[in-house]
Amino acid sequence: SGIKKDLKNFGVEFDVWFSEKSLYEQNNLQEIIELLQQRGFLYEEKGALWLKSTDFGDEKDRVVIRENNVPTYLASDIVYHQNKYQRGFDKVIDIWGADHHGYIKRMKAATQALGYSENFLDVLIVQFVTLIKNGKEVGMSTRGGEFITLRDLIKEVGKDVARYFFLMRSYDSHTEFDLDVAKSQSMENPVYYIQYAYARICSIIKKAEEEGIKIDKNKEDNLHLLDKKEEIELIKKLSSLKEVVRKSALTWKPHLLTTYLYDLASSFHKYYTVYRVIAEDTELTKARLILIDCTRVVLLNALKILGISTPEIM
């Protein structure tokens, strides 16, 4: 379908695509009703079936089946989460828009009513993104049919920029997506800024090789020559990649990695502005080549994790 193709072009692929319709075809809803009744968390009132969600900290009990026998959205969500549990998952992370914040307690209550652990379900509330063009907010309304699709966005700014800009801020922070900055081939564009650092390093290493200077990573006895403040700062930043990746994964905050990448690129650009990598002193040159090559490898690995390309020429 169009959605699958657009997401693939964005670098996002799902292992399973699930049809809500299938939830009702297998009589799963009736199984849920019977299970909740057996566990004592479902009762009838005024012709409707109610979930005792207040038993798990919700503000009020919630309707699962209306008096006209039509299931609520909550009913299908309960069935869907049971399906995930039955497929063997012990941790579910739901990603919802900011307008669904009030739905969290009832959904967590429902999973606990089914007998699942309190830690079975986590919900990430993602704040809205505002598109900015020519310094002004782009007005959008789904009801009015005014919106920009992901396909349009990728076509306008490219996959790399779109991915980075969406990952640039924490999911719980409001994001402004400036289309003019995103399209610019300048240092103002953070993606260009980072990729240019990578391409610049590749260019320096190539130039050194053309001059007959090769990087010998096995020879570390000249690394003591890297004693400038900017060099020490760069080395410290390089050594922190592992911890940044670990923290990003454990806290579900990839923006920690985008921030790290920008800071690393900034440290490199500052260093390159002040010092010549290919210097008159051959040993110093070799030491600096090792330093910038390590920077190249870290940039490569971090960008690869984020699904962003690493052009060697820009």
mmCIF file of C-alpha atoms in Angstrom:
data_model
loop_
_atom_site.group_PDB
_atom_site.id
_atom_site.type_symbol
_atom_site.label_atom_id
_atom_site.label_comp_id
_atom_site.label_asym_id
_atom_site.label_seq_id
_atom_site.Cartn_x
_atom_site.Cartn_y
_atom_site.Cartn_z
ATOM 1 C CA SER A 1 0.000 0.000 0.000
ATOM 2 C CA GLY A 2 0.947 3.669 -0.188
ATOM 3 C CA ILE A 3 1.622 3.877 3.544
ATOM 4 C CA LYS A 4 4.029 0.915 3.457
ATOM 5 C CA LYS A 5 5.899 2.418 0.509
ATOM 6 C CA ASP A 6 6.141 5.860 2.118
ATOM 7 C CA LEU A 7 7.458 4.404 5.372
ATOM 8 C CA LYS A 8 9.994 2.268 3.505
ATOM 9 C CA ASN A 9 11.227 5.378 1.700
ATOM 10 C CA PHE A 10 11.525 6.991 5.131
ATOM 11 C CA GLY A 11 13.654 4.074 6.337
ATOM 12 C CA VAL A 12 10.970 2.582 8.591
ATOM 13 C CA GLU A 13 9.825 -1.014 8.165
ATOM 14 C CA PHE A 14 7.372 -2.912 10.372
ATOM 15 C CA ASP A 15 7.715 -6.665 10.854
ATOM 16 C CA VAL A 16 3.939 -7.047 11.230
ATOM 17 C CA TRP A 17 1.063 -5.078 9.714
ATOM 18 C CA PHE A 18 -2.103 -5.688 11.682
ATOM 19 C CA SER A 19 -5.709 -5.377 10.537
ATOM 20 C CA GLU A 20 -8.198 -4.195 13.169
ATOM 21 C CA LYS A 21 -10.883 -6.057 11.246
ATOM 22 C CA SER A 22 -9.191 -9.383 12.067
ATOM 23 C CA LEU A 23 -9.793 -8.787 15.786
ATOM 24 C CA TYR A 24 -13.518 -9.267 15.283
ATOM 25 C CA GLU A 25 -13.338 -12.090 12.768
ATOM 26 C CA GLN A 26 -11.960 -14.574 15.302
ATOM 27 C CA ASN A 27 -14.460 -13.870 18.092
ATOM 28 C CA ASN A 28 -11.632 -12.479 20.249
ATOM 29 C CA LEU A 29 -13.861 -9.804 21.746
ATOM 30 C CA GLN A 30 -16.193 -12.395 23.267
ATOM 31 C CA GLU A 31 -13.181 -14.148 24.810
ATOM 32 C CA ILE A 32 -12.094 -10.853 26.376
ATOM 33 C CA ILE A 33 -15.585 -10.193 27.758
ATOM 34 C CA GLU A 34 -15.724 -13.646 29.342
ATOM 35 C CA LEU A 35 -12.207 -13.328 30.772
ATOM 36 C CA LEU A 36 -12.877 -9.917 32.334
ATOM 37 C CA GLN A 37 -16.171 -11.176 33.774
ATOM 38 C CA GLN A 38 -14.441 -14.231 35.258
ATOM 39 C CA ARG A 39 -11.821 -11.987 36.845
ATOM 40 C CA GLY A 40 -14.537 -9.736 38.277
ATOM 41 C CA PHE A 41 -13.576 -6.562 36.444
ATOM 42 C CA LEU A 42 -16.635 -6.211 34.205
ATOM 43 C CA TYR A 43 -20.177 -5.329 35.239
ATOM 44 C CA GLU A 44 -23.455 -4.396 33.558
ATOM 45 C CA GLU A 45 -25.218 -1.104 34.156
ATOM 46 C CA LYS A 46 -28.023 0.540 32.119
ATOM 47 C CA GLY A 47 -27.607 -2.078 29.401
ATOM 48 C CA ALA A 48 -23.896 -1.390 28.901
ATOM 49 C CA LEU A 49 -20.832 -3.366 30.012
ATOM 50 C CA TRP A 50 -18.356 -1.390 32.133
ATOM 51 C CA LEU A 51 -14.701 -2.030 32.977
ATOM 52 C CA LYS A 52 -13.809 -1.493 36.649
ATOM 53 C CA SER A 53 -10.861 0.688 35.681
ATOM 54 C CA THR A 54 -11.119 2.646 38.958
ATOM 55 C CA ASP A 55 -9.712 -0.461 40.663
ATOM 56 C CA PHE A 56 -6.425 0.392 38.923
ATOM 57 C CA GLY A 57 -6.288 4.153 39.485
ATOM 58 C CA ASP A 58 -8.506 5.472 36.669
ATOM 59 C CA GLU A 59 -10.774 8.457 37.427
ATOM 60 C CA LYS A 60 -13.932 6.540 36.525
ATOM 61 C CA ASP A 61 -15.058 3.200 35.133
ATOM 62 C CA ARG A 62 -15.174 2.915 31.331
ATOM 63 C CA VAL A 63 -17.740 1.521 28.908
ATOM 64 C CA VAL A 64 -16.514 -1.467 26.905
ATOM 65 C CA ILE A 65 -19.797 -2.472 25.192
ATOM 66 C CA ARG A 66 -22.466 0.205 24.695
ATOM 67 C CA GLU A 67 -26.151 -0.398 25.441
ATOM 68 C CA ASN A 68 -26.778 -0.890 21.690
ATOM 69 C CA ASN A 69 -24.226 -3.752 21.810
ATOM 70 C CA VAL A 70 -21.626 -1.770 19.817
ATOM 71 C CA PRO A 71 -18.031 -2.073 21.152
ATOM 72 C CA THR A 72 -16.192 1.109 22.136
ATOM 73 C CA TYR A 73 -12.683 1.988 20.918
ATOM 74 C CA LEU A 74 -11.444 0.730 24.271
ATOM 75 C CA ALA A 75 -12.872 -2.724 23.518
ATOM 76 C CA SER A 76 -10.862 -3.141 20.316
ATOM 77 C CA ASP A 77 -7.758 -1.765 22.034
ATOM 78 C CA ILE A 78 -8.105 -4.340 24.815
ATOM 79 C CA VAL A 79 -8.405 -7.153 22.269
ATOM 80 C CA TYR A 80 -5.380 -5.831 20.359
ATOM 81 C CA HIS A 81 -3.205 -5.716 23.475
ATOM 82 C CA GLN A 82 -4.271 -9.239 24.396
ATOM 83 C CA ASN A 83 -3.217 -10.302 20.907
ATOM 84 C CA LYS A 84 0.248 -8.840 21.501
ATOM 85 C CA TYR A 85 0.518 -10.684 24.801
ATOM 86 C CA GLN A 86 -0.543 -13.954 23.157
ATOM 87 C CA ARG A 87 2.161 -13.461 20.518
ATOM 88 C CA GLY A 88 4.725 -13.673 23.317
ATOM 89 C CA PHE A 89 5.561 -10.044 24.041
ATOM 90 C CA ASP A 90 6.247 -9.145 27.677
ATOM 91 C CA LYS A 91 6.715 -5.414 27.015
ATOM 92 C CA VAL A 92 4.463 -3.216 24.888
ATOM 93 C CA ILE A 93 5.294 0.398 24.060
ATOM 94 C CA ASP A 94 2.409 2.417 22.624
ATOM 95 C CA ILE A 95 3.191 5.693 20.842
ATOM 96 C CA TRP A 96 0.294 8.143 20.919
ATOM 97 C CA GLY A 97 -0.349 11.742 19.976
ATOM 98 C CA ALA A 98 -0.653 14.437 22.648
ATOM 99 C CA ASP A 99 -4.444 14.515 22.288
ATOM 100 C CA HIS A 100 -4.658 10.949 23.678
ATOM 101 C CA HIS A 101 -3.030 11.692 27.026
ATOM 102 C CA GLY A 102 -6.280 11.105 28.931
ATOM 103 C CA TYR A 103 -6.523 7.575 27.529
ATOM 104 C CA ILE A 104 -3.435 6.206 29.310
ATOM 105 C CA LYS A 105 -4.951 5.248 32.677
ATOM 106 C CA ARG A 106 -7.876 3.317 31.201
ATOM 107 C CA MET A 107 -5.607 1.385 28.826
ATOM 108 C CA LYS A 108 -3.136 0.472 31.564
ATOM 109 C CA ALA A 109 -6.094 -0.472 33.787
ATOM 110 C CA ALA A 110 -7.429 -2.764 31.055
ATOM 111 C CA THR A 111 -4.135 -4.654 30.664
ATOM 112 C CA GLN A 112 -3.882 -5.103 34.441
ATOM 113 C CA ALA A 113 -7.505 -6.299 34.555
ATOM 114 C CA LEU A 114 -6.477 -8.998 32.074
ATOM 115 C CA GLY A 115 -3.858 -10.118 34.594
ATOM 116 C CA TYR A 116 -0.774 -8.645 32.931
ATOM 117 C CA SER A 117 2.043 -6.992 34.868
ATOM 118 C CA GLU A 118 1.807 -3.306 35.752
ATOM 119 C CA ASN A 119 4.987 -2.875 33.677
ATOM 120 C CA PHE A 120 3.552 -4.668 30.625
ATOM 121 C CA LEU A 121 2.425 -1.437 28.955
ATOM 122 C CA ASP A 122 4.307 1.834 28.564
ATOM 123 C CA VAL A 123 2.873 4.781 26.669
ATOM 124 C CA LEU A 124 4.945 7.497 25.009
ATOM 125 C CA ILE A 125 3.024 10.698 24.364
ATOM 126 C CA VAL A 126 4.444 12.444 21.309
ATOM 127 C CA GLN A 127 3.950 16.189 21.029
ATOM 128 C CA PHE A 128 2.806 17.825 17.818
ATOM 129 C CA VAL A 129 5.135 19.057 15.088
ATOM 130 C CA THR A 130 4.737 22.559 13.680
ATOM 131 C CA LEU A 131 5.927 23.149 10.125
ATOM 132 C CA ILE A 132 7.531 26.540 9.500
ATOM 133 C CA LYS A 133 7.919 28.034 6.016
ATOM 134 C CA ASN A 134 9.186 31.533 5.222
ATOM 135 C CA GLY A 135 9.190 32.238 8.943
ATOM 136 C CA LYS A 136 5.493 31.432 9.315
ATOM 137 C CA GLU A 137 3.596 28.422 10.615
ATOM 138 C CA VAL A 138 2.052 26.245 7.909
ATOM 139 C CA GLY A 139 -1.640 25.917 8.740
ATOM 140 C CA MET A 140 -2.950 22.364 8.763
ATOM 141 C CA SER A 141 -6.323 20.799 9.435
ATOM 142 C CA THR A 142 -7.192 17.143 8.858
ATOM 143 C CA ARG A 143 -10.885 17.988 8.912
ATOM 144 C CA GLY A 144 -10.372 20.718 6.357
ATOM 145 C CA GLY A 145 -8.185 18.465 4.233
ATOM 146 C CA GLU A 146 -5.170 20.741 4.705
ATOM 147 C CA PHE A 147 -2.042 18.758 5.536
ATOM 148 C CA ILE A 148 1.401 17.788 4.288
ATOM 149 C CA THR A 149 2.038 14.065 3.907
ATOM 150 C CA LEU A 150 5.272 12.293 4.802
ATOM 151 C CA ARG A 151 5.700 11.583 1.089
ATOM 152 C CA ASP A 152 5.530 15.312 0.307
ATOM 153 C CA LEU A 153 7.980 16.109 3.098
ATOM 154 C CA ILE A 154 10.569 13.550 1.948
ATOM 155 C CA LYS A 155 10.209 14.809 -1.610
ATOM 156 C CA GLU A 156 10.871 18.367 -0.432
ATOM 157 C CA VAL A 157 13.726 17.912 2.064
ATOM 158 C CA GLY A 158 15.003 14.339 1.562
ATOM 159 C CA LYS A 159 14.982 11.263 3.801
ATOM 160 C CA ASP A 160 18.110 12.126 5.792
ATOM 161 C CA VAL A 161 16.910 15.571 6.807
ATOM 162 C CA ALA A 162 13.380 14.389 7.588
ATOM 163 C CA ARG A 163 14.666 11.593 9.851
ATOM 164 C CA TYR A 164 17.135 13.829 11.690
ATOM 165 C CA PHE A 165 14.669 16.681 12.236
ATOM 166 C CA PHE A 166 12.070 14.322 13.728
ATOM 167 C CA LEU A 167 14.735 12.778 15.984
ATOM 168 C CA MET A 168 16.273 16.118 16.948
ATOM 169 C CA ARG A 169 13.963 16.778 19.900
ATOM 170 C CA SER A 170 12.634 14.592 22.684
ATOM 171 C CA TYR A 171 9.295 12.975 21.795
ATOM 172 C CA ASP A 172 7.630 14.834 24.686
ATOM 173 C CA SER A 173 8.804 18.257 23.447
ATOM 174 C CA HIS A 174 7.048 20.374 20.845
ATOM 175 C CA THR A 175 9.018 20.377 17.573
ATOM 176 C CA GLU A 176 9.283 23.144 14.998
ATOM 177 C CA PHE A 177 10.265 21.772 11.591
ATOM 178 C CA ASP A 178 11.701 24.708 9.632
ATOM 179 C CA LEU A 179 11.436 23.779 5.953
ATOM 180 C CA ASP A 180 13.753 26.584 4.831
ATOM 181 C CA VAL A 181 16.534 25.434 7.169
ATOM 182 C CA ALA A 182 15.879 21.799 6.242
ATOM 183 C CA LYS A 183 16.321 22.515 2.529
ATOM 184 C CA SER A 184 19.398 24.723 2.862
ATOM 185 C CA GLN A 185 22.821 23.384 1.922
ATOM 186 C CA SER A 186 24.536 25.398 4.630
ATOM 187 C CA MET A 187 26.030 25.050 8.092
ATOM 188 C CA GLU A 188 22.703 26.289 9.469
ATOM 189 C CA ASN A 189 21.226 22.909 8.532
ATOM 190 C CA PRO A 190 22.318 20.435 11.266
ATOM 191 C CA VAL A 191 22.255 17.460 8.882
ATOM 192 C CA TYR A 192 24.470 19.249 6.355
ATOM 193 C CA TYR A 193 26.705 20.383 9.247
ATOM 194 C CA ILE A 194 27.247 16.809 10.478
ATOM 195 C CA GLN A 195 27.542 15.180 7.051
ATOM 196 C CA TYR A 196 29.975 17.893 5.952
ATOM 197 C CA ALA A 197 32.221 17.050 8.935
ATOM 198 C CA TYR A 198 32.279 13.433 7.742
ATOM 199 C CA ALA A 199 32.945 14.374 4.098
ATOM 200 C CA ARG A 200 35.653 16.851 5.131
ATOM 201 C CA ILE A 201 37.488 14.141 7.103
ATOM 202 C CA CYS A 202 37.284 11.752 4.138
ATOM 203 C CA SER A 203 38.762 14.484 1.937
ATOM 204 C CA ILE A 204 41.662 15.147 4.351
ATOM 205 C CA ILE A 205 42.513 11.441 4.621
ATOM 206 C CA LYS A 206 42.421 11.088 0.830
ATOM 207 C CA LYS A 207 44.724 14.093 0.419
ATOM 208 C CA ALA A 208 47.150 12.630 2.962
ATOM 209 C CA GLU A 209 47.216 9.314 1.076
ATOM 210 C CA GLU A 210 47.928 11.176 -2.171
ATOM 211 C CA GLU A 211 50.905 12.772 -0.413
ATOM 212 C CA GLY A 212 52.126 9.346 0.673
ATOM 213 C CA ILE A 213 51.021 9.634 4.303
ATOM 214 C CA LYS A 214 49.098 6.622 5.531
ATOM 215 C CA ILE A 215 47.300 6.109 8.819
ATOM 216 C CA ASP A 216 49.012 3.497 10.950
ATOM 217 C CA LYS A 217 46.536 2.655 13.695
ATOM 218 C CA ASN A 218 48.923 0.087 15.158
ATOM 219 C CA LYS A 219 51.471 2.796 15.884
ATOM 220 C CA GLU A 220 50.250 4.681 18.923
ATOM 221 C CA ASP A 221 53.546 6.024 20.266
ATOM 222 C CA ASN A 222 52.927 9.389 18.613
ATOM 223 C CA LEU A 223 49.487 9.974 20.147
ATOM 224 C CA HIS A 224 51.079 11.873 23.051
ATOM 225 C CA LEU A 225 51.533 14.691 20.541
ATOM 226 C CA LEU A 226 47.773 15.283 20.698
ATOM 227 C CA ASP A 227 47.995 17.677 23.634
ATOM 228 C CA LYS A 228 46.022 20.701 22.446
ATOM 229 C CA LYS A 229 42.840 21.647 24.313
ATOM 230 C CA GLU A 230 40.674 21.057 21.220
ATOM 231 C CA GLU A 231 42.257 17.634 20.665
ATOM 232 C CA ILE A 232 41.620 16.527 24.237
ATOM 233 C CA GLU A 233 38.011 17.755 23.949
ATOM 234 C CA LEU A 234 37.531 15.778 20.732
ATOM 235 C CA ILE A 235 39.014 12.608 22.273
ATOM 236 C CA LYS A 236 36.712 12.884 25.289
ATOM 237 C CA LYS A 237 33.669 13.269 23.035
ATOM 238 C CA LEU A 238 34.680 10.253 20.950
ATOM 239 C CA SER A 239 35.002 8.094 24.059
ATOM 240 C CA SER A 240 31.447 8.883 25.199
ATOM 241 C CA LEU A 241 29.627 7.376 22.178
ATOM 242 C CA LYS A 242 29.019 4.021 23.871
ATOM 243 C CA GLU A 243 27.394 5.638 26.901
ATOM 244 C CA VAL A 244 25.233 7.946 24.747
ATOM 245 C CA VAL A 245 23.962 5.000 22.677
ATOM 246 C CA ARG A 246 23.273 2.977 25.831
ATOM 247 C CA LYS A 247 21.364 5.826 27.466
ATOM 248 C CA SER A 248 19.417 6.554 24.260
ATOM 249 C CA ALA A 249 18.310 2.925 24.057
ATOM 250 C CA LEU A 250 17.392 2.540 27.732
ATOM 251 C CA THR A 251 15.419 5.803 27.908
ATOM 252 C CA TRP A 252 13.898 5.560 24.387
ATOM 253 C CA LYS A 253 15.356 8.990 23.565
ATOM 254 C CA PRO A 254 17.204 8.966 20.222
ATOM 255 C CA HIS A 255 17.525 12.764 20.406
ATOM 256 C CA LEU A 256 20.437 12.194 22.804
ATOM 257 C CA LEU A 257 22.310 10.722 19.841
ATOM 258 C CA THR A 258 21.410 13.542 17.431
ATOM 259 C CA THR A 259 22.574 16.077 20.033
ATOM 260 C CA TYR A 260 25.807 14.121 20.507
ATOM 261 C CA LEU A 261 26.410 14.020 16.744
ATOM 262 C CA TYR A 262 25.952 17.759 16.399
ATOM 263 C CA ASP A 263 28.297 18.455 19.330
ATOM 264 C CA LEU A 264 30.915 16.084 17.906
ATOM 265 C CA ALA A 265 30.719 17.691 14.459
ATOM 266 C CA SER A 266 31.008 21.106 16.111
ATOM 267 C CA SER A 267 34.139 20.046 18.021
ATOM 268 C CA PHE A 268 35.702 18.749 14.812
ATOM 269 C CA HIS A 269 34.884 21.881 12.782
ATOM 270 C CA LYS A 270 36.386 24.098 15.522
ATOM 271 C CA TYR A 271 39.486 21.920 15.673
ATOM 272 C CA TYR A 272 39.950 21.962 11.899
ATOM 273 C CA THR A 273 39.582 25.753 11.828
ATOM 274 C CA VAL A 274 42.413 26.208 14.349
ATOM 275 C CA TYR A 275 44.878 23.438 13.407
ATOM 276 C CA ARG A 276 46.252 21.951 10.194
ATOM 277 C CA VAL A 277 45.877 18.182 10.173
ATOM 278 C CA ILE A 278 48.532 17.705 7.513
ATOM 279 C CA ALA A 279 51.338 19.586 9.248
ATOM 280 C CA GLU A 280 55.077 19.949 8.573
ATOM 281 C CA ASP A 281 55.828 17.496 11.389
ATOM 282 C CA THR A 282 55.165 14.027 9.908
ATOM 283 C CA GLU A 283 54.646 12.338 13.289
ATOM 284 C CA LEU A 284 52.183 15.029 14.369
ATOM 285 C CA THR A 285 50.372 14.636 11.054
ATOM 286 C CA LYS A 286 50.048 10.881 11.593
ATOM 287 C CA ALA A 287 48.729 11.403 15.123
ATOM 288 C CA ARG A 288 46.150 13.922 13.920
ATOM 289 C CA LEU A 289 45.138 11.631 11.070
ATOM 290 C CA ILE A 290 44.425 8.880 13.603
ATOM 291 C CA LEU A 291 42.338 11.353 15.625
ATOM 292 C CA ILE A 292 40.216 12.515 12.696
ATOM 293 C CA ASP A 293 39.856 8.964 11.368
ATOM 294 C CA CYS A 294 38.480 7.908 14.762
ATOM 295 C CA THR A 295 36.110 10.874 14.486
ATOM 296 C CA ARG A 296 35.080 9.654 11.025
ATOM 297 C CA VAL A 297 34.338 6.145 12.340
ATOM 298 C CA VAL A 298 32.246 7.480 15.233
ATOM 299 C CA LEU A 299 30.281 9.787 12.912
ATOM 300 C CA LEU A 300 29.745 6.863 10.529
ATOM 301 C CA ASN A 301 28.495 4.508 13.252
ATOM 302 C CA ALA A 302 26.232 7.067 14.938
ATOM 303 C CA LEU A 303 24.669 8.179 11.646
ATOM 304 C CA LYS A 304 24.189 4.532 10.664
ATOM 305 C CA ILE A 305 22.283 3.895 13.907
ATOM 306 C CA LEU A 306 19.964 6.791 13.022
ATOM 307 C CA GLY A 307 19.532 5.560 9.444
ATOM 308 C CA ILE A 308 21.187 8.637 7.929
ATOM 309 C CA SER A 309 23.607 8.426 4.998
ATOM 310 C CA THR A 310 27.294 9.375 5.074
ATOM 311 C CA PRO A 311 28.347 10.954 1.753
ATOM 312 C CA GLU A 312 32.135 11.104 1.322
ATOM 313 C CA ILE A 313 31.951 14.025 -1.104
ATOM 314 C CA MET A 314 29.774 17.127 -0.682
#
